[in-house]
Amino acid sequence: MNLIQTTARSNVLAQTLFVALIGLTLVFAAGFAQSQGLHDAAHDMRHSTGFPCH
Amino acid sequence: MKHMLSSALVAGFVAGLLCALLQFLLVQPEIVLAERYEAGELLHFQGLANPQDAATAADHSAHGADGHTAVVPAEEITHAHSEEATHEHGAGAGSGKNRQALTVLFAVLTYCGYGLALVAGMNLADQLGIKLGLAQGILWGLSGFLAFQMMPALGLQPDLPGTPAADFSARQVWWLATAAATVAGLWFAAYGGGIWQRAAGVVLLAAPHVWGAPEATGFGGVVPPELASAFAARSLAVGMITWAVLGGLAVTLWRSEPAS
C-alpha cells in the first residue's frame, strides 16, 4: 500500500489504466468475442445481460 | 494495485453469483422456453406457453431425468432433452448442469470484468480528489448499469433466441459506442467543471440515440410477446440489482484499505 502512495502519480495512473484494461478484456471475452465455443458457453449470459448475441 | 485487483475481483465474484442465481430464478427459464419456439417445437398461439411449463423445463434441465411432473406431456420432455443439440446457434452448453455451470462461470467473469473497470474508475476519481462513500459507490454501480445495459437496451432491446435483429457487427459497434459515450457522458454530467462540460455530457448521453441503433427490417419473431416482454423487463431488473450490489461492495472493499 505504501508503495502505491509513494509512487509517482503517473505510475498510479498507469496501474489504474492497467486494471481497467484487464476488466474490459474480461468483459470483451465474455460478451463479445465471436469464437463459436465462447459464444455457446456464454450464450445465456449474453442474452440476459443484453450483449448482441447472434 | 493488489488492493484494487482484490477488491474488484471479490465484489465481481459475489455480484456474479447473485446475478447467476437471479437468472436461474427469473430469466433462464424464459430463454429455454424461447429456444423451444425457435426450434419450432412450440408454436405461438398454440397454448402451452404458461409459466408452469417454463418452470418445469428449467427444473428439468437443472435436475436431470427425475423430478419432472406430469405438467408437461412426456413428448415435450423428450424434446426438451434434445433441444440444445438441435438449436442451430449451439447454445451448446450441452446438458442442463453444464449449461447452468457455464452461466455461473460467465456471470462471474463478466462482473469481475465490470468490477475491475469500476474500481479503476473509482481510483481515478480518487486521484482527482473526488471522494466516494457507500452511497456514491451504489450510484456508480447504477451508472454502470446505465452505461452497459440500460442505455444500450434503449436501442437494442434485450432479445430472446428466435428474435430477428439487425446485422450482428453493426449492433456490436453501436453497443460499444453507446456504452463508451454513456460512461463519458455521465462522467461529464456529474463531475464536469462548469455548465459547458455538463452540457457536453448530456450531448454525449443523447448522441448514440439521436444517431440511432441498427434496426431489424421487420417484425417476425416466433416467440410470444408476453414471453419477450417479461424477459426484457426481468433481465434489466436483474442487471440493475446486480450492478447496485457490485458498486456498493466494490467501494466498500476498495475503501477498506488502511489510510497510510
PDB file of C-alpha atoms in Angstrom:
ATOM      1  CA  MET A   1       0.000   0.000   0.000  1.00  0.00           C
ATOM      2  CA  ASN A   2       2.817   2.356   0.863  1.00  0.00           C
ATOM      3  CA  LEU A   3       4.308   1.609  -2.462  1.00  0.00           C
ATOM      4  CA  ILE A   4       1.248   2.954  -4.252  1.00  0.00           C
ATOM      5  CA  GLN A   5       1.186   6.133  -2.259  1.00  0.00           C
ATOM      6  CA  THR A   6       4.838   6.930  -2.663  1.00  0.00           C
ATOM      7  CA  THR A   7       4.995   6.065  -6.324  1.00  0.00           C
ATOM      8  CA  ALA A   8       4.813   8.881  -8.807  1.00  0.00           C
ATOM      9  CA  ARG A   9       1.303   9.812  -9.820  1.00  0.00           C
ATOM     10  CA  SER A  10       1.818   8.756 -13.400  1.00  0.00           C
ATOM     11  CA  ASN A  11       2.646   5.315 -12.133  1.00  0.00           C
ATOM     12  CA  VAL A  12      -0.634   5.152 -10.234  1.00  0.00           C
ATOM     13  CA  LEU A  13      -2.455   6.230 -13.355  1.00  0.00           C
ATOM     14  CA  ALA A  14      -0.690   3.544 -15.370  1.00  0.00           C
ATOM     15  CA  GLN A  15      -1.721   0.919 -12.824  1.00  0.00           C
ATOM     16  CA  THR A  16      -5.292   2.187 -12.863  1.00  0.00           C
ATOM     17  CA  LEU A  17      -5.368   2.013 -16.620  1.00  0.00           C
ATOM     18  CA  PHE A  18      -3.929  -1.498 -16.487  1.00  0.00           C
ATOM     19  CA  VAL A  19      -6.653  -2.671 -14.080  1.00  0.00           C
ATOM     20  CA  ALA A  20      -9.334  -1.107 -16.278  1.00  0.00           C
ATOM     21  CA  LEU A  21      -7.849  -2.850 -19.317  1.00  0.00           C
ATOM     22  CA  ILE A  22      -7.876  -6.269 -17.637  1.00  0.00           C
ATOM     23  CA  GLY A  23     -11.512  -5.667 -16.721  1.00  0.00           C
ATOM     24  CA  LEU A  24     -12.569  -4.592 -20.186  1.00  0.00           C
ATOM     25  CA  THR A  25     -10.687  -7.517 -21.728  1.00  0.00           C
ATOM     26  CA  LEU A  26     -12.625  -9.905 -19.498  1.00  0.00           C
ATOM     27  CA  VAL A  27     -15.911  -8.271 -20.451  1.00  0.00           C
ATOM     28  CA  PHE A  28     -14.954  -8.423 -24.119  1.00  0.00           C
ATOM     29  CA  ALA A  29     -14.088 -12.112 -23.923  1.00  0.00           C
ATOM     30  CA  ALA A  30     -17.279 -12.950 -22.067  1.00  0.00           C
ATOM     31  CA  GLY A  31     -19.593 -10.708 -24.045  1.00  0.00           C
ATOM     32  CA  PHE A  32     -18.193 -10.056 -27.498  1.00  0.00           C
ATOM     33  CA  ALA A  33     -15.610 -12.495 -28.760  1.00  0.00           C
ATOM     34  CA  GLN A  34     -17.114 -14.415 -31.629  1.00  0.00           C
ATOM     35  CA  SER A  35     -15.457 -17.806 -31.407  1.00  0.00           C
ATOM     36  CA  GLN A  36     -18.145 -20.462 -31.578  1.00  0.00           C
ATOM     37  CA  GLY A  37     -17.004 -22.108 -28.372  1.00  0.00           C
ATOM     38  CA  LEU A  38     -17.112 -18.896 -26.370  1.00  0.00           C
ATOM     39  CA  HIS A  39     -20.434 -17.948 -27.906  1.00  0.00           C
ATOM     40  CA  ASP A  40     -22.037 -21.233 -26.984  1.00  0.00           C
ATOM     41  CA  ALA A  41     -20.649 -21.242 -23.490  1.00  0.00           C
ATOM     42  CA  ALA A  42     -21.654 -17.661 -22.751  1.00  0.00           C
ATOM     43  CA  HIS A  43     -24.936 -17.901 -24.639  1.00  0.00           C
ATOM     44  CA  ASP A  44     -27.475 -17.476 -21.828  1.00  0.00           C
ATOM     45  CA  MET A  45     -25.403 -14.833 -20.081  1.00  0.00           C
ATOM     46  CA  ARG A  46     -25.063 -12.826 -23.297  1.00  0.00           C
ATOM     47  CA  HIS A  47     -28.788 -12.849 -23.870  1.00  0.00           C
ATOM     48  CA  SER A  48     -29.692 -11.862 -20.364  1.00  0.00           C
ATOM     49  CA  THR A  49     -27.135  -9.107 -19.971  1.00  0.00           C
ATOM     50  CA  GLY A  50     -28.080  -7.567 -23.303  1.00  0.00           C
ATOM     51  CA  PHE A  51     -24.914  -8.182 -25.322  1.00  0.00           C
ATOM     52  CA  PRO A  52     -25.680  -8.636 -29.007  1.00  0.00           C
ATOM     53  CA  CYS A  53     -25.624 -12.427 -29.250  1.00  0.00           C
ATOM     54  CA  HIS A  54     -26.451 -13.623 -32.739  1.00  0.00           C
TER      55      HIS A  54
ATOM     56  CA  MET B   1      -2.690  -2.229  -7.263  1.00  0.00           C
ATOM     57  CA  LYS B   2      -3.094  -5.553  -5.477  1.00  0.00           C
ATOM     58  CA  HIS B   3      -5.772  -3.955  -3.381  1.00  0.00           C
ATOM     59  CA  MET B   4      -7.586  -2.631  -6.450  1.00  0.00           C
ATOM     60  CA  LEU B   5      -7.478  -6.073  -8.035  1.00  0.00           C
ATOM     61  CA  SER B   6      -8.588  -7.996  -4.963  1.00  0.00           C
ATOM     62  CA  SER B   7     -11.452  -5.677  -4.015  1.00  0.00           C
ATOM     63  CA  ALA B   8     -12.727  -5.640  -7.606  1.00  0.00           C
ATOM     64  CA  LEU B   9     -12.484  -9.398  -8.005  1.00  0.00           C
ATOM     65  CA  VAL B  10     -14.201 -10.207  -4.711  1.00  0.00           C
ATOM     66  CA  ALA B  11     -17.009  -7.741  -5.473  1.00  0.00           C
ATOM     67  CA  GLY B  12     -17.285  -9.105  -9.016  1.00  0.00           C
ATOM     68  CA  PHE B  13     -17.367 -12.689  -7.798  1.00  0.00           C
ATOM     69  CA  VAL B  14     -20.182 -12.029  -5.322  1.00  0.00           C
ATOM     70  CA  ALA B  15     -22.143  -9.930  -7.824  1.00  0.00           C
ATOM     71  CA  GLY B  16     -21.669 -12.628 -10.483  1.00  0.00           C
ATOM     72  CA  LEU B  17     -23.018 -15.333  -8.192  1.00  0.00           C
ATOM     73  CA  LEU B  18     -26.002 -13.156  -7.307  1.00  0.00           C
ATOM     74  CA  CYS B  19     -26.590 -12.471 -10.991  1.00  0.00           C
ATOM     75  CA  ALA B  20     -26.489 -16.182 -11.847  1.00  0.00           C
ATOM     76  CA  LEU B  21     -28.901 -17.012  -9.027  1.00  0.00           C
ATOM     77  CA  LEU B  22     -31.372 -14.327 -10.122  1.00  0.00           C
ATOM     78  CA  GLN B  23     -31.034 -15.508 -13.701  1.00  0.00           C
ATOM     79  CA  PHE B  24     -31.851 -19.077 -12.797  1.00  0.00           C
ATOM     80  CA  LEU B  25     -34.929 -17.888 -10.950  1.00  0.00           C
ATOM     81  CA  LEU B  26     -36.174 -15.229 -13.355  1.00  0.00           C
ATOM     82  CA  VAL B  27     -34.542 -15.223 -16.761  1.00  0.00           C
ATOM     83  CA  GLN B  28     -33.113 -18.534 -17.892  1.00  0.00           C
ATOM     84  CA  PRO B  29     -36.434 -20.438 -17.897  1.00  0.00           C
ATOM     85  CA  GLU B  30     -37.635 -17.916 -20.448  1.00  0.00           C
ATOM     86  CA  ILE B  31     -34.564 -18.416 -22.636  1.00  0.00           C
ATOM     87  CA  VAL B  32     -35.086 -22.180 -22.545  1.00  0.00           C
ATOM     88  CA  LEU B  33     -38.745 -21.768 -23.416  1.00  0.00           C
ATOM     89  CA  ALA B  34     -37.920 -19.312 -26.222  1.00  0.00           C
ATOM     90  CA  GLU B  35     -35.499 -21.820 -27.720  1.00  0.00           C
ATOM     91  CA  ARG B  36     -38.318 -24.325 -27.976  1.00  0.00           C
ATOM     92  CA  TYR B  37     -40.273 -21.787 -30.008  1.00  0.00           C
ATOM     93  CA  GLU B  38     -37.174 -21.032 -32.072  1.00  0.00           C
ATOM     94  CA  ALA B  39     -36.692 -24.714 -32.803  1.00  0.00           C
ATOM     95  CA  GLY B  40     -40.310 -24.980 -33.922  1.00  0.00           C
ATOM     96  CA  GLU B  41     -41.154 -27.393 -31.178  1.00  0.00           C
ATOM     97  CA  LEU B  42     -43.680 -24.981 -29.719  1.00  0.00           C
ATOM     98  CA  LEU B  43     -45.808 -22.654 -31.777  1.00  0.00           C
ATOM     99  CA  HIS B  44     -47.108 -19.234 -30.843  1.00  0.00           C
ATOM    100  CA  PHE B  45     -50.931 -19.239 -30.442  1.00  0.00           C
ATOM    101  CA  GLN B  46     -50.992 -22.936 -29.700  1.00  0.00           C
ATOM    102  CA  GLY B  47     -51.296 -22.609 -25.978  1.00  0.00           C
ATOM    103  CA  LEU B  48     -48.710 -24.303 -23.763  1.00  0.00           C
ATOM    104  CA  ALA B  49     -46.912 -21.038 -23.138  1.00  0.00           C
ATOM    105  CA  ASN B  50     -47.733 -20.938 -19.490  1.00  0.00           C
ATOM    106  CA  PRO B  51     -45.178 -20.117 -16.816  1.00  0.00           C
ATOM    107  CA  GLN B  52     -45.653 -23.559 -15.295  1.00  0.00           C
ATOM    108  CA  ASP B  53     -44.207 -25.031 -18.435  1.00  0.00           C
ATOM    109  CA  ALA B  54     -41.180 -22.758 -18.358  1.00  0.00           C
ATOM    110  CA  ALA B  55     -40.543 -23.540 -14.734  1.00  0.00           C
ATOM    111  CA  THR B  56     -40.795 -27.242 -15.347  1.00  0.00           C
ATOM    112  CA  ALA B  57     -38.429 -27.069 -18.282  1.00  0.00           C
ATOM    113  CA  ALA B  58     -35.845 -25.246 -16.186  1.00  0.00           C
ATOM    114  CA  ASP B  59     -36.319 -27.550 -13.253  1.00  0.00           C
ATOM    115  CA  HIS B  60     -35.973 -30.442 -15.575  1.00  0.00           C
ATOM    116  CA  SER B  61     -32.734 -29.256 -17.092  1.00  0.00           C
ATOM    117  CA  ALA B  62     -31.343 -28.481 -13.659  1.00  0.00           C
ATOM    118  CA  HIS B  63     -32.085 -31.828 -12.108  1.00  0.00           C
ATOM    119  CA  GLY B  64     -31.745 -34.299 -14.902  1.00  0.00           C
ATOM    120  CA  ALA B  65     -34.195 -37.014 -15.735  1.00  0.00           C
ATOM    121  CA  ASP B  66     -36.013 -37.230 -12.454  1.00  0.00           C
ATOM    122  CA  GLY B  67     -38.042 -34.548 -10.794  1.00  0.00           C
ATOM    123  CA  HIS B  68     -40.332 -33.639 -13.661  1.00  0.00           C
ATOM    124  CA  THR B  69     -44.029 -33.810 -13.103  1.00  0.00           C
ATOM    125  CA  ALA B  70     -46.968 -34.522 -15.320  1.00  0.00           C
ATOM    126  CA  VAL B  71     -47.487 -30.847 -16.154  1.00  0.00           C
ATOM    127  CA  VAL B  72     -45.636 -31.218 -19.444  1.00  0.00           C
ATOM    128  CA  PRO B  73     -46.510 -34.172 -21.647  1.00  0.00           C
ATOM    129  CA  ALA B  74     -43.823 -36.806 -21.960  1.00  0.00           C
ATOM    130  CA  GLU B  75     -43.343 -35.969 -25.580  1.00  0.00           C
ATOM    131  CA  GLU B  76     -42.405 -32.411 -24.664  1.00  0.00           C
ATOM    132  CA  ILE B  77     -39.904 -33.614 -22.122  1.00  0.00           C
ATOM    133  CA  THR B  78     -38.163 -35.687 -24.737  1.00  0.00           C
ATOM    134  CA  HIS B  79     -37.954 -32.655 -26.948  1.00  0.00           C
ATOM    135  CA  ALA B  80     -36.519 -30.619 -24.130  1.00  0.00           C
ATOM    136  CA  HIS B  81     -33.727 -33.145 -23.867  1.00  0.00           C
ATOM    137  CA  SER B  82     -32.717 -32.804 -27.459  1.00  0.00           C
ATOM    138  CA  GLU B  83     -33.398 -29.109 -27.691  1.00  0.00           C
ATOM    139  CA  GLU B  84     -29.847 -27.946 -27.103  1.00  0.00           C
ATOM    140  CA  ALA B  85     -28.466 -30.372 -29.603  1.00  0.00           C
ATOM    141  CA  THR B  86     -30.806 -29.157 -32.316  1.00  0.00           C
ATOM    142  CA  HIS B  87     -30.608 -25.452 -31.526  1.00  0.00           C
ATOM    143  CA  GLU B  88     -28.926 -24.040 -34.570  1.00  0.00           C
ATOM    144  CA  HIS B  89     -26.867 -21.476 -32.704  1.00  0.00           C
ATOM    145  CA  GLY B  90     -25.416 -24.112 -30.497  1.00  0.00           C
ATOM    146  CA  ALA B  91     -26.487 -22.780 -27.112  1.00  0.00           C
ATOM    147  CA  GLY B  92     -24.215 -25.716 -26.912  1.00  0.00           C
ATOM    148  CA  ALA B  93     -23.566 -25.789 -23.279  1.00  0.00           C
ATOM    149  CA  GLY B  94     -24.733 -29.364 -23.513  1.00  0.00           C
ATOM    150  CA  SER B  95     -26.889 -30.814 -20.812  1.00  0.00           C
ATOM    151  CA  GLY B  96     -28.598 -28.892 -18.057  1.00  0.00           C
ATOM    152  CA  LYS B  97     -25.974 -28.900 -15.337  1.00  0.00           C
ATOM    153  CA  ASN B  98     -23.230 -27.991 -17.722  1.00  0.00           C
ATOM    154  CA  ARG B  99     -25.288 -25.125 -19.034  1.00  0.00           C
ATOM    155  CA  GLN B 100     -26.011 -23.821 -15.545  1.00  0.00           C
ATOM    156  CA  ALA B 101     -22.343 -24.078 -14.593  1.00  0.00           C
ATOM    157  CA  LEU B 102     -21.307 -22.108 -17.669  1.00  0.00           C
ATOM    158  CA  THR B 103     -23.837 -19.407 -16.859  1.00  0.00           C
ATOM    159  CA  VAL B 104     -22.372 -19.119 -13.354  1.00  0.00           C
ATOM    160  CA  LEU B 105     -18.850 -19.022 -14.799  1.00  0.00           C
ATOM    161  CA  PHE B 106     -19.635 -16.313 -17.343  1.00  0.00           C
ATOM    162  CA  ALA B 107     -21.698 -14.266 -14.902  1.00  0.00           C
ATOM    163  CA  VAL B 108     -18.715 -14.247 -12.546  1.00  0.00           C
ATOM    164  CA  LEU B 109     -16.282 -13.443 -15.381  1.00  0.00           C
ATOM    165  CA  THR B 110     -18.454 -10.623 -16.704  1.00  0.00           C
ATOM    166  CA  TYR B 111     -18.987  -8.976 -13.342  1.00  0.00           C
ATOM    167  CA  CYS B 112     -15.332  -9.425 -12.347  1.00  0.00           C
ATOM    168  CA  GLY B 113     -14.510  -7.550 -15.538  1.00  0.00           C
ATOM    169  CA  TYR B 114     -17.019  -4.826 -14.760  1.00  0.00           C
ATOM    170  CA  GLY B 115     -15.786  -4.737 -11.160  1.00  0.00           C
ATOM    171  CA  LEU B 116     -12.201  -4.139 -12.308  1.00  0.00           C
ATOM    172  CA  ALA B 117     -13.254  -1.324 -14.623  1.00  0.00           C
ATOM    173  CA  LEU B 118     -15.415   0.179 -11.877  1.00  0.00           C
ATOM    174  CA  VAL B 119     -12.681   0.110  -9.232  1.00  0.00           C
ATOM    175  CA  ALA B 120     -10.193   1.536 -11.740  1.00  0.00           C
ATOM    176  CA  GLY B 121     -12.646   4.392 -12.306  1.00  0.00           C
ATOM    177  CA  MET B 122     -13.014   4.905  -8.563  1.00  0.00           C
ATOM    178  CA  ASN B 123      -9.255   5.014  -8.191  1.00  0.00           C
ATOM    179  CA  LEU B 124      -9.035   7.583 -10.945  1.00  0.00           C
ATOM    180  CA  ALA B 125     -11.713   9.695  -9.251  1.00  0.00           C
ATOM    181  CA  ASP B 126      -9.781   9.415  -6.005  1.00  0.00           C
ATOM    182  CA  GLN B 127      -6.660  10.704  -7.751  1.00  0.00           C
ATOM    183  CA  LEU B 128      -8.684  13.665  -8.948  1.00  0.00           C
ATOM    184  CA  GLY B 129      -9.786  14.424  -5.407  1.00  0.00           C
ATOM    185  CA  ILE B 130     -13.324  13.050  -5.691  1.00  0.00           C
ATOM    186  CA  LYS B 131     -14.297  11.238  -2.504  1.00  0.00           C
ATOM    187  CA  LEU B 132     -16.554   8.214  -2.791  1.00  0.00           C
ATOM    188  CA  GLY B 133     -18.627   6.705   0.008  1.00  0.00           C
ATOM    189  CA  LEU B 134     -21.103   3.845   0.001  1.00  0.00           C
ATOM    190  CA  ALA B 135     -23.890   5.970  -1.497  1.00  0.00           C
ATOM    191  CA  GLN B 136     -21.636   7.107  -4.342  1.00  0.00           C
ATOM    192  CA  GLY B 137     -20.488   3.534  -4.843  1.00  0.00           C
ATOM    193  CA  ILE B 138     -24.054   2.374  -5.340  1.00  0.00           C
ATOM    194  CA  LEU B 139     -24.685   5.295  -7.688  1.00  0.00           C
ATOM    195  CA  TRP B 140     -21.546   4.359  -9.626  1.00  0.00           C
ATOM    196  CA  GLY B 141     -22.855   0.821  -9.853  1.00  0.00           C
ATOM    197  CA  LEU B 142     -26.199   2.070 -11.147  1.00  0.00           C
ATOM    198  CA  SER B 143     -24.304   4.265 -13.620  1.00  0.00           C
ATOM    199  CA  GLY B 144     -22.515   1.146 -14.809  1.00  0.00           C
ATOM    200  CA  PHE B 145     -25.901  -0.454 -15.304  1.00  0.00           C
ATOM    201  CA  LEU B 146     -26.991   2.576 -17.338  1.00  0.00           C
ATOM    202  CA  ALA B 147     -23.839   2.516 -19.452  1.00  0.00           C
ATOM    203  CA  PHE B 148     -23.522  -1.211 -20.076  1.00  0.00           C
ATOM    204  CA  GLN B 149     -27.106  -2.396 -20.079  1.00  0.00           C
ATOM    205  CA  MET B 150     -29.917   0.153 -19.891  1.00  0.00           C
ATOM    206  CA  MET B 151     -28.794   2.711 -22.468  1.00  0.00           C
ATOM    207  CA  PRO B 152     -27.668   0.066 -24.987  1.00  0.00           C
ATOM    208  CA  ALA B 153     -31.058  -1.615 -24.394  1.00  0.00           C
ATOM    209  CA  LEU B 154     -32.797   1.611 -25.366  1.00  0.00           C
ATOM    210  CA  GLY B 155     -31.704   0.920 -28.937  1.00  0.00           C
ATOM    211  CA  LEU B 156     -31.069  -2.808 -28.848  1.00  0.00           C
ATOM    212  CA  GLN B 157     -33.804  -4.322 -26.725  1.00  0.00           C
ATOM    213  CA  PRO B 158     -32.916  -7.460 -24.807  1.00  0.00           C
ATOM    214  CA  ASP B 159     -33.774 -10.218 -27.266  1.00  0.00           C
ATOM    215  CA  LEU B 160     -34.659 -13.828 -26.761  1.00  0.00           C
ATOM    216  CA  PRO B 161     -33.395 -16.549 -29.082  1.00  0.00           C
ATOM    217  CA  GLY B 162     -35.628 -16.539 -32.155  1.00  0.00           C
ATOM    218  CA  THR B 163     -35.956 -12.765 -32.376  1.00  0.00           C
ATOM    219  CA  PRO B 164     -34.973 -11.176 -35.700  1.00  0.00           C
ATOM    220  CA  ALA B 165     -32.350  -8.444 -35.382  1.00  0.00           C
ATOM    221  CA  ALA B 166     -30.166  -6.183 -37.496  1.00  0.00           C
ATOM    222  CA  ASP B 167     -26.658  -7.014 -38.719  1.00  0.00           C
ATOM    223  CA  PHE B 168     -24.621  -8.536 -35.896  1.00  0.00           C
ATOM    224  CA  SER B 169     -21.424  -6.485 -36.304  1.00  0.00           C
ATOM    225  CA  ALA B 170     -23.362  -3.239 -36.642  1.00  0.00           C
ATOM    226  CA  ARG B 171     -25.131  -3.997 -33.390  1.00  0.00           C
ATOM    227  CA  GLN B 172     -21.860  -4.750 -31.613  1.00  0.00           C
ATOM    228  CA  VAL B 173     -20.337  -1.489 -32.812  1.00  0.00           C
ATOM    229  CA  TRP B 174     -23.393   0.529 -31.756  1.00  0.00           C
ATOM    230  CA  TRP B 175     -23.480  -1.219 -28.388  1.00  0.00           C
ATOM    231  CA  LEU B 176     -19.816  -0.438 -27.701  1.00  0.00           C
ATOM    232  CA  ALA B 177     -20.139   3.162 -28.884  1.00  0.00           C
ATOM    233  CA  THR B 178     -23.213   3.669 -26.717  1.00  0.00           C
ATOM    234  CA  ALA B 179     -21.526   2.214 -23.632  1.00  0.00           C
ATOM    235  CA  ALA B 180     -18.448   4.407 -24.158  1.00  0.00           C
ATOM    236  CA  ALA B 181     -20.494   7.550 -24.833  1.00  0.00           C
ATOM    237  CA  THR B 182     -22.649   6.885 -21.749  1.00  0.00           C
ATOM    238  CA  VAL B 183     -19.616   6.423 -19.479  1.00  0.00           C
ATOM    239  CA  ALA B 184     -18.067   9.655 -20.753  1.00  0.00           C
ATOM    240  CA  GLY B 185     -21.408  11.484 -20.748  1.00  0.00           C
ATOM    241  CA  LEU B 186     -22.230  10.500 -17.171  1.00  0.00           C
ATOM    242  CA  TRP B 187     -18.750  11.493 -16.047  1.00  0.00           C
ATOM    243  CA  PHE B 188     -19.013  14.983 -17.568  1.00  0.00           C
ATOM    244  CA  ALA B 189     -22.620  15.450 -16.479  1.00  0.00           C
ATOM    245  CA  ALA B 190     -21.766  14.544 -12.884  1.00  0.00           C
ATOM    246  CA  TYR B 191     -18.214  15.826 -12.435  1.00  0.00           C
ATOM    247  CA  GLY B 192     -17.727  18.283 -15.286  1.00  0.00           C
ATOM    248  CA  GLY B 193     -16.497  21.729 -14.292  1.00  0.00           C
ATOM    249  CA  GLY B 194     -18.920  24.391 -15.450  1.00  0.00           C
ATOM    250  CA  ILE B 195     -22.062  24.413 -17.469  1.00  0.00           C
ATOM    251  CA  TRP B 196     -20.439  23.605 -20.820  1.00  0.00           C
ATOM    252  CA  GLN B 197     -18.795  20.401 -19.709  1.00  0.00           C
ATOM    253  CA  ARG B 198     -22.037  19.272 -18.132  1.00  0.00           C
ATOM    254  CA  ALA B 199     -23.926  20.161 -21.279  1.00  0.00           C
ATOM    255  CA  ALA B 200     -21.366  18.216 -23.307  1.00  0.00           C
ATOM    256  CA  GLY B 201     -22.088  15.276 -21.012  1.00  0.00           C
ATOM    257  CA  VAL B 202     -25.779  15.414 -21.822  1.00  0.00           C
ATOM    258  CA  VAL B 203     -24.992  15.636 -25.530  1.00  0.00           C
ATOM    259  CA  LEU B 204     -22.791  12.557 -25.249  1.00  0.00           C
ATOM    260  CA  LEU B 205     -25.570  10.691 -23.442  1.00  0.00           C
ATOM    261  CA  ALA B 206     -28.065  11.509 -26.178  1.00  0.00           C
ATOM    262  CA  ALA B 207     -25.787  11.188 -29.212  1.00  0.00           C
ATOM    263  CA  PRO B 208     -25.975   7.409 -29.824  1.00  0.00           C
ATOM    264  CA  HIS B 209     -29.767   7.526 -29.647  1.00  0.00           C
ATOM    265  CA  VAL B 210     -30.030  10.509 -31.961  1.00  0.00           C
ATOM    266  CA  TRP B 211     -27.763   8.629 -34.372  1.00  0.00           C
ATOM    267  CA  GLY B 212     -29.975   5.576 -33.922  1.00  0.00           C
ATOM    268  CA  ALA B 213     -29.340   1.904 -33.327  1.00  0.00           C
ATOM    269  CA  PRO B 214     -29.258  -0.564 -36.211  1.00  0.00           C
ATOM    270  CA  GLU B 215     -32.775  -1.854 -36.733  1.00  0.00           C
ATOM    271  CA  ALA B 216     -34.187  -5.135 -37.938  1.00  0.00           C
ATOM    272  CA  THR B 217     -36.106  -4.836 -41.180  1.00  0.00           C
ATOM    273  CA  GLY B 218     -39.381  -6.091 -39.825  1.00  0.00           C
ATOM    274  CA  PHE B 219     -41.186  -7.967 -37.115  1.00  0.00           C
ATOM    275  CA  GLY B 220     -41.072 -11.700 -37.446  1.00  0.00           C
ATOM    276  CA  GLY B 221     -40.287 -13.145 -34.067  1.00  0.00           C
ATOM    277  CA  VAL B 222     -41.513 -16.627 -33.282  1.00  0.00           C
ATOM    278  CA  VAL B 223     -41.613 -16.011 -29.540  1.00  0.00           C
ATOM    279  CA  PRO B 224     -44.883 -14.814 -27.935  1.00  0.00           C
ATOM    280  CA  PRO B 225     -44.772 -11.117 -26.957  1.00  0.00           C
ATOM    281  CA  GLU B 226     -45.723 -11.902 -23.352  1.00  0.00           C
ATOM    282  CA  LEU B 227     -42.618 -14.027 -23.021  1.00  0.00           C
ATOM    283  CA  ALA B 228     -40.381 -11.476 -24.740  1.00  0.00           C
ATOM    284  CA  SER B 229     -41.597  -8.549 -22.633  1.00  0.00           C
ATOM    285  CA  ALA B 230     -41.244 -10.494 -19.386  1.00  0.00           C
ATOM    286  CA  PHE B 231     -37.722 -11.460 -20.429  1.00  0.00           C
ATOM    287  CA  ALA B 232     -36.789  -7.864 -21.282  1.00  0.00           C
ATOM    288  CA  ALA B 233     -38.121  -6.455 -18.015  1.00  0.00           C
ATOM    289  CA  ARG B 234     -36.596  -9.175 -15.887  1.00  0.00           C
ATOM    290  CA  SER B 235     -33.175  -9.155 -17.500  1.00  0.00           C
ATOM    291  CA  LEU B 236     -32.955  -5.391 -16.984  1.00  0.00           C
ATOM    292  CA  ALA B 237     -34.102  -5.722 -13.370  1.00  0.00           C
ATOM    293  CA  VAL B 238     -31.544  -8.450 -12.690  1.00  0.00           C
ATOM    294  CA  GLY B 239     -28.835  -6.259 -14.231  1.00  0.00           C
ATOM    295  CA  MET B 240     -29.838  -3.271 -12.116  1.00  0.00           C
ATOM    296  CA  ILE B 241     -29.832  -5.217  -8.866  1.00  0.00           C
ATOM    297  CA  THR B 242     -26.508  -6.857  -9.700  1.00  0.00           C
ATOM    298  CA  TRP B 243     -24.828  -3.582 -10.631  1.00  0.00           C
ATOM    299  CA  ALA B 244     -26.068  -1.821  -7.486  1.00  0.00           C
ATOM    300  CA  VAL B 245     -24.630  -4.630  -5.354  1.00  0.00           C
ATOM    301  CA  LEU B 246     -21.390  -4.594  -7.370  1.00  0.00           C
ATOM    302  CA  GLY B 247     -20.968  -0.834  -6.865  1.00  0.00           C
ATOM    303  CA  GLY B 248     -21.724  -0.927  -3.159  1.00  0.00           C
ATOM    304  CA  LEU B 249     -19.456  -3.898  -2.496  1.00  0.00           C
ATOM    305  CA  ALA B 250     -16.650  -2.613  -4.698  1.00  0.00           C
ATOM    306  CA  VAL B 251     -16.476   0.784  -3.000  1.00  0.00           C
ATOM    307  CA  THR B 252     -16.680  -0.754   0.460  1.00  0.00           C
ATOM    308  CA  LEU B 253     -13.866  -3.235  -0.183  1.00  0.00           C
ATOM    309  CA  TRP B 254     -11.738  -0.751  -2.078  1.00  0.00           C
ATOM    310  CA  ARG B 255     -12.033   1.907   0.641  1.00  0.00           C
ATOM    311  CA  SER B 256     -11.185  -0.606   3.341  1.00  0.00           C
ATOM    312  CA  GLU B 257      -7.524  -0.006   2.512  1.00  0.00           C
ATOM    313  CA  PRO B 258      -5.642   1.361   5.538  1.00  0.00           C
ATOM    314  CA  ALA B 259      -5.185   5.092   5.192  1.00  0.00           C
ATOM    315  CA  SER B 260      -1.403   5.157   5.219  1.00  0.00           C
TER     316      SER B 260
END
